CSV table of C-alpha atoms and ligand atoms in Angstrom, one decimal:
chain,number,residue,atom,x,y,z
Q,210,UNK,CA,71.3,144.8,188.8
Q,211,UNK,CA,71.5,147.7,191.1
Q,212,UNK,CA,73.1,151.2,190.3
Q,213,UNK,CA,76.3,149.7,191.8
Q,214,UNK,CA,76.7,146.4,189.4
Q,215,UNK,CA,79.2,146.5,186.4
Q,216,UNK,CA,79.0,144.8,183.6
Q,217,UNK,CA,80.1,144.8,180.0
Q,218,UNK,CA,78.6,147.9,177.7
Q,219,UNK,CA,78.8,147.8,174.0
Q,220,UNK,CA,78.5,150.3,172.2
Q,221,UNK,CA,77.6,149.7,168.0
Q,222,UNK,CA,79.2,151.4,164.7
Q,223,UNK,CA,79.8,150.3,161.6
Q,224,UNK,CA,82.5,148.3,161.1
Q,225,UNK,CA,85.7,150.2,160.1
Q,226,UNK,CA,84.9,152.7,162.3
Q,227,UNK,CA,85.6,151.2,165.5
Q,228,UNK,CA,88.5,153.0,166.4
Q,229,UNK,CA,87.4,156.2,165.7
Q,230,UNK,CA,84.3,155.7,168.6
Q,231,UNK,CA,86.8,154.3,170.6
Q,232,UNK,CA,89.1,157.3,170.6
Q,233,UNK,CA,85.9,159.4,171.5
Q,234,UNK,CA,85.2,157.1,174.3
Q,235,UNK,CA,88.4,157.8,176.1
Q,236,UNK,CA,88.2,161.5,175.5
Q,237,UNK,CA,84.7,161.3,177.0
Q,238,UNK,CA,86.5,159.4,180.1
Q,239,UNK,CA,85.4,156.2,180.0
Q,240,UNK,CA,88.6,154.4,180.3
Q,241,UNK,CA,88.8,150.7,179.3
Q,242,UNK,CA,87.0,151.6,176.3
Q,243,UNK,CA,88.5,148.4,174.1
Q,244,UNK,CA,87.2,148.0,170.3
Q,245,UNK,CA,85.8,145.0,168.5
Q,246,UNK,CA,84.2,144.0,165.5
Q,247,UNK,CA,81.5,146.4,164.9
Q,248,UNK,CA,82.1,148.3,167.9
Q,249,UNK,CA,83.5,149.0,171.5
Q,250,UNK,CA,83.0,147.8,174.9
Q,251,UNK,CA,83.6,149.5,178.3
Q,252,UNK,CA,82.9,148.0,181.6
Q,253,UNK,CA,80.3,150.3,183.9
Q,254,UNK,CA,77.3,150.5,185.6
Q,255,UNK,CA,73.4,152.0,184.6
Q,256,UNK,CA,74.7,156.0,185.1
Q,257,UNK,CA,77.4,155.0,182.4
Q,258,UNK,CA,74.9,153.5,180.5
Q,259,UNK,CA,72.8,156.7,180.1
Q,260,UNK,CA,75.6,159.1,180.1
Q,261,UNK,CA,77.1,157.3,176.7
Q,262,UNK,CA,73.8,157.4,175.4
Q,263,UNK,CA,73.5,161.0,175.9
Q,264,UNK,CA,77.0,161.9,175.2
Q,265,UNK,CA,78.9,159.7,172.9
Q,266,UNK,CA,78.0,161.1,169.4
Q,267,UNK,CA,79.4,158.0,167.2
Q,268,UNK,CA,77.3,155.0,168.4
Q,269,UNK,CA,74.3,153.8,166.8
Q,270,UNK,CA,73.2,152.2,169.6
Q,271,UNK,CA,74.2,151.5,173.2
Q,272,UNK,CA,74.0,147.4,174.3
Q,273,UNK,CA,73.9,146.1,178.3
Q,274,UNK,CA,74.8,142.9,178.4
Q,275,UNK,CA,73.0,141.5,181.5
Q,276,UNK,CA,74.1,138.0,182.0
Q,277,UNK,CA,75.7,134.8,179.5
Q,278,UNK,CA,75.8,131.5,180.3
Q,279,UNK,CA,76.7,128.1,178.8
Q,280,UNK,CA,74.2,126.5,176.4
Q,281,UNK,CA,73.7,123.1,174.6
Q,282,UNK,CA,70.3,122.3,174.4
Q,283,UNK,CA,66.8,124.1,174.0
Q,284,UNK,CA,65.3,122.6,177.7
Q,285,UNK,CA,68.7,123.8,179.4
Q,286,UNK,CA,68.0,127.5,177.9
Q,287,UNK,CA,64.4,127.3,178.8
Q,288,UNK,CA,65.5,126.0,181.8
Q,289,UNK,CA,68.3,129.3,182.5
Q,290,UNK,CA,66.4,131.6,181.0
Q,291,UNK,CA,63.3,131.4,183.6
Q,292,UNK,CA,65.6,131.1,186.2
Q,293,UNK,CA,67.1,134.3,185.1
Q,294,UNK,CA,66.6,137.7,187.4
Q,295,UNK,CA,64.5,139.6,184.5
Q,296,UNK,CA,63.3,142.0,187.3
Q,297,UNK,CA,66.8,143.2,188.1
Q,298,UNK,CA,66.4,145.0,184.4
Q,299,UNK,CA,62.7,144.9,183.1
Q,300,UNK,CA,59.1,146.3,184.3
Q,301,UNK,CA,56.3,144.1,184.5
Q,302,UNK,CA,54.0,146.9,183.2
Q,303,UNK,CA,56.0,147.4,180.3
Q,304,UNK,CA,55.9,145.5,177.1
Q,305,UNK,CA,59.1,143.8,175.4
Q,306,UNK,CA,60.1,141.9,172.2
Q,307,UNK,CA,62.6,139.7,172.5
Q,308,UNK,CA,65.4,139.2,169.1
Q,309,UNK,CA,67.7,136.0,168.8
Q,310,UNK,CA,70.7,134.9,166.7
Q,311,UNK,CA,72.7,132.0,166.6
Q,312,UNK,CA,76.2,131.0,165.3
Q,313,UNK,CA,78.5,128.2,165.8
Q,314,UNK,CA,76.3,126.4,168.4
Q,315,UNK,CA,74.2,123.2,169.2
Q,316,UNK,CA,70.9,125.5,169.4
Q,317,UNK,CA,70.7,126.9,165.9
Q,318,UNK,CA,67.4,127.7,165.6
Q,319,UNK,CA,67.1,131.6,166.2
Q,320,UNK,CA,62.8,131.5,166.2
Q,321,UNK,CA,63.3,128.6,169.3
Q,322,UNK,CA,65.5,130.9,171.1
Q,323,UNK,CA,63.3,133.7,170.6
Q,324,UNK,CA,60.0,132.0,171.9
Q,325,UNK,CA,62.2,130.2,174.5
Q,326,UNK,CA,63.3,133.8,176.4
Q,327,UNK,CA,59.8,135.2,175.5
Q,328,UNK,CA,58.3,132.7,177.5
Q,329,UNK,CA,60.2,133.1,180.3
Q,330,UNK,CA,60.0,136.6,180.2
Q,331,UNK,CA,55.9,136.1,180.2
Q,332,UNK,CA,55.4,133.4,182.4
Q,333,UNK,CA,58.3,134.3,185.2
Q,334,UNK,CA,58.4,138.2,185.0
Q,335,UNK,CA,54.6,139.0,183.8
Q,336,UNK,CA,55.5,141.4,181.2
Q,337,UNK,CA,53.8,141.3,178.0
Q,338,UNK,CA,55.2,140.2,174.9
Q,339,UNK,CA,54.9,142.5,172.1
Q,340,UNK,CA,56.8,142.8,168.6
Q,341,UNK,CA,56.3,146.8,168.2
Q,342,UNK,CA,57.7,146.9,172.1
Q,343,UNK,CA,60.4,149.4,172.7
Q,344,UNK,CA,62.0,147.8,175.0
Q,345,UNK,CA,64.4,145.1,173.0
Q,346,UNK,CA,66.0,142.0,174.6
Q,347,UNK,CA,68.7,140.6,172.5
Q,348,UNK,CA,69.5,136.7,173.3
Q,349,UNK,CA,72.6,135.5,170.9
Q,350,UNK,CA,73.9,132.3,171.1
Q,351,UNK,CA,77.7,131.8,170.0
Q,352,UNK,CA,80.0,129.3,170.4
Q,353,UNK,CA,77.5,127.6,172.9
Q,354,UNK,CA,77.2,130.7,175.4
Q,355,UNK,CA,74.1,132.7,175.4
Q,356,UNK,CA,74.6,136.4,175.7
Q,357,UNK,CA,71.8,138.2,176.9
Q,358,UNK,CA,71.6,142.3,176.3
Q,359,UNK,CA,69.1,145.4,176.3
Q,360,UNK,CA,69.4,148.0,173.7
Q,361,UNK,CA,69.2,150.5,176.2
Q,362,UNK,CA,68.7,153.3,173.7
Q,363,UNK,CA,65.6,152.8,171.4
Q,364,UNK,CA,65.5,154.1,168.4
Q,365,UNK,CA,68.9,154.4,167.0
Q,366,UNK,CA,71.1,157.5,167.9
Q,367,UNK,CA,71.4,158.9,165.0
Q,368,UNK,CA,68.2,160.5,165.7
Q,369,UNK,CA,68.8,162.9,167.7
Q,370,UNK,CA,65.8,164.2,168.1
Q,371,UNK,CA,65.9,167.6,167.6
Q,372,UNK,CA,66.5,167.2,163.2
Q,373,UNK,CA,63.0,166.8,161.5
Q,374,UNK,CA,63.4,167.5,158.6
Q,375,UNK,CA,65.6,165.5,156.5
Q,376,UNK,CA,67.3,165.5,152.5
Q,377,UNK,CA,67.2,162.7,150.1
Q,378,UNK,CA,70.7,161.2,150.8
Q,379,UNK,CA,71.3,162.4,154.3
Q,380,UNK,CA,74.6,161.0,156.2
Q,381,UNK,CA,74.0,159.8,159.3
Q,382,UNK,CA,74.7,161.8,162.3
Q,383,UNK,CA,76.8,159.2,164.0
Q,384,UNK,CA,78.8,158.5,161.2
Q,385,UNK,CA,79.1,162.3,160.0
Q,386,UNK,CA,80.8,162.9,163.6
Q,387,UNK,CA,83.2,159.8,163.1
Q,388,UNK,CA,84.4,161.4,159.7
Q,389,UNK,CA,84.8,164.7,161.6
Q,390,UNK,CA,86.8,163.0,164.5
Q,391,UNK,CA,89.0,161.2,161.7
Q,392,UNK,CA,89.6,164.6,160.0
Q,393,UNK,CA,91.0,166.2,163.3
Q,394,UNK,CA,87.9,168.6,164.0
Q,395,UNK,CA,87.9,168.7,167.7
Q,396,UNK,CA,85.4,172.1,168.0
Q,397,UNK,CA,88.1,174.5,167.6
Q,398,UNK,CA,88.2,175.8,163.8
Q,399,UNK,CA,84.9,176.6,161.5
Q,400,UNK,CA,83.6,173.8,159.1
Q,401,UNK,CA,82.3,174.6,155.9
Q,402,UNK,CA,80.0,172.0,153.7
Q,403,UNK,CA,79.1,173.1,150.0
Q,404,UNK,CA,77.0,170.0,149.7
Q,405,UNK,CA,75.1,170.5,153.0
Q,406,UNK,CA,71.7,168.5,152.1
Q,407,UNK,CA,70.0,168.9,155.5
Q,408,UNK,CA,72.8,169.9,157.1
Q,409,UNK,CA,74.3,166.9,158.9
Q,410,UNK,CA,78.4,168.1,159.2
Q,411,UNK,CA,77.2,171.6,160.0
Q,412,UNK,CA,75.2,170.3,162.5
Q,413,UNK,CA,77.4,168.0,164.3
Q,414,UNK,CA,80.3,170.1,163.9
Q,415,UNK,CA,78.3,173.5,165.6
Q,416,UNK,CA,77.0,171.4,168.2
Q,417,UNK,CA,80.3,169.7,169.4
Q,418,UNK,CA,82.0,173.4,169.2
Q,419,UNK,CA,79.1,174.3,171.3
Q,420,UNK,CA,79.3,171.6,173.8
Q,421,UNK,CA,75.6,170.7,173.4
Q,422,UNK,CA,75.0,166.5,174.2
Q,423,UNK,CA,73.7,165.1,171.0
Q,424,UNK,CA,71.2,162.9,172.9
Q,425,UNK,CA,69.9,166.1,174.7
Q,426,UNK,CA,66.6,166.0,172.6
Q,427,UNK,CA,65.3,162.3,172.8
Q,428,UNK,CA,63.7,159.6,174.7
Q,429,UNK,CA,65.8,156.3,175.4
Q,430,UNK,CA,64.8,153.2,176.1
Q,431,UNK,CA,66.7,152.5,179.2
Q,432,UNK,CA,63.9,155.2,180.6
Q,433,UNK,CA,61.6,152.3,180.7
Q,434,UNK,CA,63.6,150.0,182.5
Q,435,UNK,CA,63.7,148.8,186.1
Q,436,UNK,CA,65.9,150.5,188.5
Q,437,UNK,CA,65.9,153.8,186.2
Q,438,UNK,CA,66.8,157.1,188.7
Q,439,UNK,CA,64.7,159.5,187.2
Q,440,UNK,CA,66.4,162.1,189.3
Q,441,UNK,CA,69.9,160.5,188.8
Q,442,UNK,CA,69.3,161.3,185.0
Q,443,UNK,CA,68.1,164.8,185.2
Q,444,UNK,CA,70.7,165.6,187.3
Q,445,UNK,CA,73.2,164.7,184.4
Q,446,UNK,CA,71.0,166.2,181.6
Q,447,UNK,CA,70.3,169.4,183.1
Q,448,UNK,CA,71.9,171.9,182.9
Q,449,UNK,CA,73.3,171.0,179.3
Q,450,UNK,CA,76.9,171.4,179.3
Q,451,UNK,CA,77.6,174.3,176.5
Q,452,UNK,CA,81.0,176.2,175.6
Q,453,UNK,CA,81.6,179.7,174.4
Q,454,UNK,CA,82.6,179.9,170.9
Q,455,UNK,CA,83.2,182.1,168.4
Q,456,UNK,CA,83.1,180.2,165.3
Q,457,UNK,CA,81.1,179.6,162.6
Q,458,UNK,CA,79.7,176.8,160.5
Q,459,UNK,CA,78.7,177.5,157.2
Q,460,UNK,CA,76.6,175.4,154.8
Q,461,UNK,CA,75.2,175.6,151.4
Q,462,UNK,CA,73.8,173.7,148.7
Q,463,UNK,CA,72.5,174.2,145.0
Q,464,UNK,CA,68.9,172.9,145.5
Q,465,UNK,CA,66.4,175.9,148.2
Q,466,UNK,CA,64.6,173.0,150.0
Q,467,UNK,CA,67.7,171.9,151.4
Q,468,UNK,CA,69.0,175.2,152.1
Q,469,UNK,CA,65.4,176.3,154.1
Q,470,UNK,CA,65.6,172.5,155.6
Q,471,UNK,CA,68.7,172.7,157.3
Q,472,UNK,CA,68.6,176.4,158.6
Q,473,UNK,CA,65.3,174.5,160.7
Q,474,UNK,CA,67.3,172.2,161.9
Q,475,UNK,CA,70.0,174.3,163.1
Q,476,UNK,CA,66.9,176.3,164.8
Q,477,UNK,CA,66.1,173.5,166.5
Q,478,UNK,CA,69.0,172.2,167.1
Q,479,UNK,CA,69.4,175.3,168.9
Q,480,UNK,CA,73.2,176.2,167.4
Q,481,UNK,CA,71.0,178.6,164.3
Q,482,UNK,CA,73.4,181.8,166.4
Q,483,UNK,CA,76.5,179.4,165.0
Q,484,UNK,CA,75.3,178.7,161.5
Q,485,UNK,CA,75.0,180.1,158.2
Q,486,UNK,CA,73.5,178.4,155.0
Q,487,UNK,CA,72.9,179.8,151.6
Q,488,UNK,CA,71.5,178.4,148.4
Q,489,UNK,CA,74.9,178.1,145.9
Q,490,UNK,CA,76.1,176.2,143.4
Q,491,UNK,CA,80.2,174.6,144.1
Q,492,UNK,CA,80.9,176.4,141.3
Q,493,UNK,CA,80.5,179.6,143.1
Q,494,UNK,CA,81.5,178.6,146.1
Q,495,UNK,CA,83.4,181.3,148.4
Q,496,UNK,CA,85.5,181.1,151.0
Q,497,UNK,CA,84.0,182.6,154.2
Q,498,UNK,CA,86.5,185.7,155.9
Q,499,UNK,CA,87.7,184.5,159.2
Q,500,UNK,CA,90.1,181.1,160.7
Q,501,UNK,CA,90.8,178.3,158.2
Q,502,UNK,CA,89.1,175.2,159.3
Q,503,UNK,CA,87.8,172.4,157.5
Q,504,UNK,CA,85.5,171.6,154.4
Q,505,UNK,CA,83.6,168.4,155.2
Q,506,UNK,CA,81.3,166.8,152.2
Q,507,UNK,CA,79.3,163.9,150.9
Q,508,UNK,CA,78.4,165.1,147.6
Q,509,UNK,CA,76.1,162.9,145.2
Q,510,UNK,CA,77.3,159.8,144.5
Q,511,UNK,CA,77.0,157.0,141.2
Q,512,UNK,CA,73.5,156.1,140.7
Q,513,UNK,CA,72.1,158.6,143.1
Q,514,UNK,CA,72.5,161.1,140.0
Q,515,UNK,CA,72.0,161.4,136.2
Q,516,UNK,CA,75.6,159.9,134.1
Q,517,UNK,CA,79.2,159.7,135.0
Q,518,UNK,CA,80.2,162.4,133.0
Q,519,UNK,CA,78.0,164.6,134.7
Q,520,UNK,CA,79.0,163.4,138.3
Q,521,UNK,CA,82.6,163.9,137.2
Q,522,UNK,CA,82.0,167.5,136.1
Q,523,UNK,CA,80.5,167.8,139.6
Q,524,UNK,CA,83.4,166.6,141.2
Q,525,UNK,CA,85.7,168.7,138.9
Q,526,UNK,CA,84.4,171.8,140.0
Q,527,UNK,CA,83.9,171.2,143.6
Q,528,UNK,CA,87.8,170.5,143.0
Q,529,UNK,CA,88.6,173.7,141.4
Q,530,UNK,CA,86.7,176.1,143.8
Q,531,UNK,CA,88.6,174.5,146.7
Q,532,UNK,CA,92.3,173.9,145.3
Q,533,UNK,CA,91.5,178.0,144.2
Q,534,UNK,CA,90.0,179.7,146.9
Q,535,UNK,CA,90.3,177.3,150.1
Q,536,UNK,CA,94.4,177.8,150.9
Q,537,UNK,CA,94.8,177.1,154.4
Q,538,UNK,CA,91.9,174.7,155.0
Q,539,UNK,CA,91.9,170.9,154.9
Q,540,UNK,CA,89.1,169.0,153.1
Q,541,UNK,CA,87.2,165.8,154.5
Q,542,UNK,CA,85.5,164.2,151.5
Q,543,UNK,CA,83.3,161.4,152.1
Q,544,UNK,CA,82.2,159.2,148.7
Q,545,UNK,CA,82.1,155.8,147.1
Q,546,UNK,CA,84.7,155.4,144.6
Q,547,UNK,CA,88.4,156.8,144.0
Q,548,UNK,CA,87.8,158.2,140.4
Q,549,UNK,CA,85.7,160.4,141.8
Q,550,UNK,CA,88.3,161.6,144.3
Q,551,UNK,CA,90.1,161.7,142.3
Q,552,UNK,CA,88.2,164.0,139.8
Q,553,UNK,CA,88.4,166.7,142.0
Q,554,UNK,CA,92.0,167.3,141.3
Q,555,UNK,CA,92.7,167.3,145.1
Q,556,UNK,CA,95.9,165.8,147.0
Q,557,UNK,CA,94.2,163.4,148.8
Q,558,UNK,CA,95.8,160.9,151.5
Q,559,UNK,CA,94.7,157.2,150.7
Q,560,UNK,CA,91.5,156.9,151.3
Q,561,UNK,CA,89.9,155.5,154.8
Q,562,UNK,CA,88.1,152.0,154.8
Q,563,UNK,CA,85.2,151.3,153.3
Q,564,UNK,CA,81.5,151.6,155.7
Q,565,UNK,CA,78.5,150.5,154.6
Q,566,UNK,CA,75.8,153.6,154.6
Q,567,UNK,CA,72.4,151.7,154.1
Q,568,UNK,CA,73.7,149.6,151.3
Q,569,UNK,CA,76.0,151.7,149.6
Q,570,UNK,CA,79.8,151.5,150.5
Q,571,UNK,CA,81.3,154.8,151.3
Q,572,UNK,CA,84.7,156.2,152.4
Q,573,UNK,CA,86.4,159.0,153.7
Q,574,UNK,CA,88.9,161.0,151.3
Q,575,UNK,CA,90.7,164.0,153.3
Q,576,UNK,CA,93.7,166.4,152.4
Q,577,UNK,CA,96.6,167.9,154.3
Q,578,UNK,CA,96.5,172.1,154.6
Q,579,UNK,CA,95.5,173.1,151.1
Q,580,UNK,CA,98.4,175.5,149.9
R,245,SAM,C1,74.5,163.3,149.3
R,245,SAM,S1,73.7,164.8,149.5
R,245,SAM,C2,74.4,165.5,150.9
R,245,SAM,C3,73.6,165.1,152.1
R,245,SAM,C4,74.0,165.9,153.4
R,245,SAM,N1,75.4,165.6,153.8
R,245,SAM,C5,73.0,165.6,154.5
R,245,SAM,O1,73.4,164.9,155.5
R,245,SAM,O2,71.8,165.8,154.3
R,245,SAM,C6,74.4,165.8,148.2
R,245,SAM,C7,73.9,167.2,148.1
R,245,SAM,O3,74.6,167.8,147.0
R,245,SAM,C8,73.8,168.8,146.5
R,245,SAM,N2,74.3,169.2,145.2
R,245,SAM,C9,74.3,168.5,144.0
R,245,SAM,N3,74.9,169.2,143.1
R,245,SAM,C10,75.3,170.4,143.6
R,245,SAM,C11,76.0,171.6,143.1
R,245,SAM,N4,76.4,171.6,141.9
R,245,SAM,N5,76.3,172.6,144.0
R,245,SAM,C12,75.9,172.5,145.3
R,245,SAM,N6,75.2,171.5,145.8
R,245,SAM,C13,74.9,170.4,145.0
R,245,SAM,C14,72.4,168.1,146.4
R,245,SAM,O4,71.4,169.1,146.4
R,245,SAM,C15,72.4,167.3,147.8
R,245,SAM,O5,71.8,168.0,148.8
């Protein structure tokens, strides 16, 4: 595959927020950005490939599919997959593991897939095998056809690489920017989070007024592929793209760890001239001087703290300090059940899907302009 070849890209999120990442993809130009289950495909070539992993804050991970073909039998894929050009995409010096799954086919076996594409990888390209690799080849065989990909970005993109230190219950970067995007927050009004953990909304939503790539601070895994343009890359990473702005992000949180925790990562992150966090209870809560933007929040959810009761008084007074002092803003709430909404006493529109968040099932609650 030379810098010239195009070929199917797919970007993954979780599912019910696939049109959300698709919506960024268009704004970020790539235009045939189409969504499916679990996530969206654009057509492109490698320099696409690494400037969605660099710029596209809401995928968890970034998929080339290099080639598919038509499978009914384990000696016909071993027979494909060794005639396949691995070293069009892979290095010989550099180790891979290889993942397989199967659905709705003659092969159903996912281990003989797996030891089927390994082996030809080995014994036709040279490059080790290795199950703690990071370079991952995915083989999947539906419906008889054998897809085969590269996760081109490594660890997943969440990570951004520039966060290390982290709460108990933190959202996940690449969902956090979804809920943003879904609550209108395009980087032109401040965002407030009273629940701010480690700071994941104030974060994301500093960095995107700011212009700063979220993949600015990491390694991907395409880097260790063949045909990477070392100087192709740098030229698109450097100089970081940045806006003037004169907003401000503000965060706080009842519990000082946090509060210390997050003001790192916005030092770090390198946005610490945008942000502000304090130690505070909701019940204190003030509104900051200044525009009217948007409160964004995952506060605690059932079983992550003590009973109901207690959750709902939480929720309560969240409610209060925002339908009192917060005229003017909008709130993005992000939890996993509606009493809880709709605890907080606030007019909230009916509520987004539901997205799995490592197990738990969480949603998005948001308001209109508070009055
Ligand atoms: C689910 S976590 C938020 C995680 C955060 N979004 C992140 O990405 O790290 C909920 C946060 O609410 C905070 N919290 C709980 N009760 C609070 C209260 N009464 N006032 C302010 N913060 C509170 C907890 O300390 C915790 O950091």
């Amino acid at each position: 595959m030379t810098g010239q070849t195009r070929f199917d890209i797919f970007l993954i999120t979780a599912p019910g927020l696939e049109g959300a990442l698709c919506d960024e993809l268009h704004e970020r130009g790539f235009g045939d950005a189409g969504a499916e289950v679990g996530g969206v495909t654009i057509k492109g070539g490698w320099p696409d490939v690494w400037r969605a992993n660099l710029e596209v804050r809401g995928a968890s991970r970034i998929l080339a599919r290099i080639g598919s073909f038509r499978v009914v039998h384990l000696s016909q894929l071993d027979k494909l997959a060794r005639r396949f050009d691995w070293s069009q995409v892979l290095r010989r010096d550099v180790p891979v593991r290889v993942e397989a799954t199967c659905k709705r086919s003659k092969i159903y076996h996912a281990g003989a897939v797996k030891q089927r594409v390994e082996t030809a990888i080995r014994d036709e390209l040279g490059a080790p095998i290795s199950a703690d690799a990071g370079v991952r080849v995915r083989a999947r065989v539906e419906d008889n056809v054998c897809t085969l990909s590269i996760d081109t970005s490594g660890e997943l993109l969440h990570k951004r690489g520039h966060k290390e230190a982290v709460s108990k219950a933190p959202i996940r970067e690449t969902l956090a920017s979804l809920f943003l995007r879904q609550c209108g927050y395009d980087g032109m009004e401040p965002v407030l989070d009273p629940m701010c953990g480690s700071g994941t909304f104030v974060l994301e939503a500093a960095e995107i007024a700011a212009g700063l790539a979220p993949g600015r601070s990491r390694d991907f895994a395409f880097e260790q592929l063949a045909g990477f343009d070392k100087k192709a890359w740098q030229s698109l990473h450097n100089p970081p793209p940045t806006a003037d702005t004169d907003l401000r992000f503000y965060g706080s949180d009842r519990d000082a760890g946090t509060v210390r925790m997050s003001t790192a990562n916005a030092i770090r992150a390198d946005v610490s001239h945008l942000t502000s966090f304090e130690q505070q209870t909701v019940k204190d809560l003030q509104c900051p001087e200044g525009p009217t933007g948007l409160v964004m929040v995952n506060p605690p959810y059932g079983g992550r703290i003590g009973s109901k009761a207690q959750l709902h008084t939480l929720y309560r007074n969240l409610g209060l300090a925002l339908r009192n002092r917060f005229s003017g803003w909008r709130v993005g709430m992000v939890t996993t059940e509606i009493p809880l909404a709709e605890a907080t006493g606030l007019p909230f529109e009916p509520p987004g899907p539901f997205i799995d968040h490592g197990g738990l099932k969480i949603r998005l609650f948001k308001t209109g302009v508070l009055k």
